[in-house]
Amino acid sequence: MNNEYLRSALDYLETLPDITAATIKPGNYQCPNLNINKWTRLSIYDADFGWGRPIYMGLANVVEEGKIFILPSPTDDGSLSLVACLQIAHMKLFEKHLYEGLKSFDKIKARY
């Protein structure tokens, strides 16, 4: 990105009758990327604000398509919570590949 590119982008935005049409909104930009964030090592359930252990701690919402967050479970039983923003067709494919990938782990002998 340089000065010329940025000025070109500003010139383009000035031509739009409604600048909000150029903003990113949930579900309107068919992102080809997948971004997976693992928060399992964060001590997010250790926070006590005077009411005891939190029932839920995490993102309020995920509105950017292609974002997935893996969080520790609030029950502290070793399970995980997965928060995702994907198109319906992509969600089904992700689920299929996730379970296929997990099955392959059963065949791998742990070395640790």
Short mmCIF file of C-alpha atoms in Angstrom, two decimals:
data_model
loop_
_atom_site.label_atom_id
_atom_site.label_comp_id
_atom_site.label_asym_id
_atom_site.label_seq_id
_atom_site.Cartn_x
_atom_site.Cartn_y
_atom_site.Cartn_z
CA MET A 1 0.00 0.00 0.00
CA ASN A 2 1.36 3.38 -0.94
CA ASN A 3 0.17 6.99 -1.25
CA GLU A 4 -1.11 6.49 -4.81
CA TYR A 5 -3.14 3.41 -3.89
CA LEU A 6 -4.69 5.08 -0.85
CA ARG A 7 -5.63 8.21 -2.82
CA SER A 8 -7.18 6.02 -5.51
CA ALA A 9 -9.29 4.25 -2.89
CA LEU A 10 -10.44 7.59 -1.45
CA ASP A 11 -11.33 8.85 -4.93
CA TYR A 12 -13.42 5.73 -5.48
CA LEU A 13 -15.25 6.15 -2.17
CA GLU A 14 -16.10 9.75 -3.07
CA THR A 15 -17.91 8.52 -6.21
CA LEU A 16 -20.29 6.31 -4.23
CA PRO A 17 -23.76 7.75 -3.62
CA ASP A 18 -23.97 5.78 -0.35
CA ILE A 19 -20.59 5.12 1.28
CA THR A 20 -22.13 2.56 3.66
CA ALA A 21 -22.62 0.27 0.64
CA ALA A 22 -18.84 -0.27 0.64
CA THR A 23 -18.70 -1.41 4.27
CA ILE A 24 -18.31 -5.03 5.21
CA LYS A 25 -21.43 -6.54 6.73
CA PRO A 26 -22.02 -10.10 7.94
CA GLY A 27 -22.54 -12.46 5.05
CA ASN A 28 -21.91 -10.08 2.17
CA TYR A 29 -18.33 -10.71 1.19
CA GLN A 30 -17.82 -14.45 0.49
CA CYS A 31 -14.37 -14.70 2.04
CA PRO A 32 -12.24 -17.51 0.57
CA ASN A 33 -10.03 -17.66 3.67
CA LEU A 34 -10.33 -19.64 6.88
CA ASN A 35 -8.82 -18.28 10.08
CA ILE A 36 -8.76 -20.58 13.12
CA ASN A 37 -7.82 -19.13 16.52
CA LYS A 38 -7.15 -21.43 19.46
CA TRP A 39 -7.82 -19.86 22.85
CA THR A 40 -7.58 -23.08 24.84
CA ARG A 41 -4.48 -22.01 26.75
CA LEU A 42 -6.00 -18.73 27.93
CA SER A 43 -7.25 -18.78 31.51
CA ILE A 44 -10.57 -17.26 30.52
CA TYR A 45 -12.61 -19.16 33.12
CA ASP A 46 -10.33 -18.24 36.01
CA ALA A 47 -11.76 -14.71 36.17
CA ASP A 48 -13.95 -14.25 39.24
CA PHE A 49 -15.81 -10.96 39.48
CA GLY A 50 -17.41 -11.87 42.80
CA TRP A 51 -20.08 -14.22 41.45
CA GLY A 52 -17.91 -17.34 41.15
CA ARG A 53 -16.69 -19.12 38.04
CA PRO A 54 -18.03 -17.64 34.77
CA ILE A 55 -20.70 -19.61 32.90
CA TYR A 56 -19.46 -18.32 29.54
CA MET A 57 -16.40 -16.36 28.61
CA GLY A 58 -15.56 -15.60 24.99
CA LEU A 59 -16.57 -13.58 22.01
CA ALA A 60 -19.87 -11.74 22.07
CA ASN A 61 -20.27 -12.49 18.38
CA VAL A 62 -18.28 -13.52 15.36
CA VAL A 63 -19.47 -11.64 12.30
CA GLU A 64 -16.49 -12.01 10.01
CA GLU A 65 -16.97 -14.89 7.63
CA GLY A 66 -14.22 -17.48 7.76
CA LYS A 67 -13.38 -16.93 11.45
CA ILE A 68 -13.33 -19.86 13.87
CA PHE A 69 -12.44 -19.72 17.56
CA ILE A 70 -11.67 -22.78 19.67
CA LEU A 71 -12.34 -22.12 23.35
CA PRO A 72 -12.01 -24.22 26.49
CA SER A 73 -15.30 -25.54 27.82
CA PRO A 74 -16.83 -23.75 30.82
CA THR A 75 -17.39 -27.13 32.50
CA ASP A 76 -13.62 -27.69 32.88
CA ASP A 77 -13.97 -31.29 31.66
CA GLY A 78 -11.41 -31.01 28.86
CA SER A 79 -14.00 -30.55 26.12
CA LEU A 80 -13.89 -27.64 23.69
CA SER A 81 -16.34 -25.05 22.41
CA LEU A 82 -16.12 -23.98 18.78
CA VAL A 83 -17.47 -20.59 17.66
CA ALA A 84 -17.62 -20.15 13.89
CA CYS A 85 -18.92 -17.82 11.21
CA LEU A 86 -19.23 -19.72 7.94
CA GLN A 87 -21.74 -19.95 5.12
CA ILE A 88 -24.16 -22.87 5.56
CA ALA A 89 -22.59 -24.93 2.76
CA HIS A 90 -19.11 -24.24 4.13
CA MET A 91 -20.22 -25.16 7.66
CA LYS A 92 -21.35 -28.59 6.44
CA LEU A 93 -18.04 -29.11 4.62
CA PHE A 94 -16.07 -27.94 7.64
CA GLU A 95 -17.96 -30.34 9.90
CA LYS A 96 -17.36 -33.23 7.47
CA HIS A 97 -13.63 -32.55 7.19
CA LEU A 98 -13.27 -31.90 10.92
CA TYR A 99 -14.75 -35.29 11.84
CA GLU A 100 -12.75 -37.05 9.11
CA GLY A 101 -9.60 -35.41 10.47
CA LEU A 102 -10.44 -36.42 14.04
CA LYS A 103 -10.95 -40.03 12.94
CA SER A 104 -7.46 -40.06 11.45
CA PHE A 105 -6.03 -39.09 14.87
CA ASP A 106 -7.32 -42.40 16.26
CA LYS A 107 -4.90 -44.17 13.91
CA ILE A 108 -1.88 -42.13 15.00
CA LYS A 109 0.09 -43.49 17.93
CA ALA A 110 0.96 -40.69 20.34
CA ARG A 111 4.67 -40.17 20.91
CA TYR A 112 4.33 -37.93 23.95
#
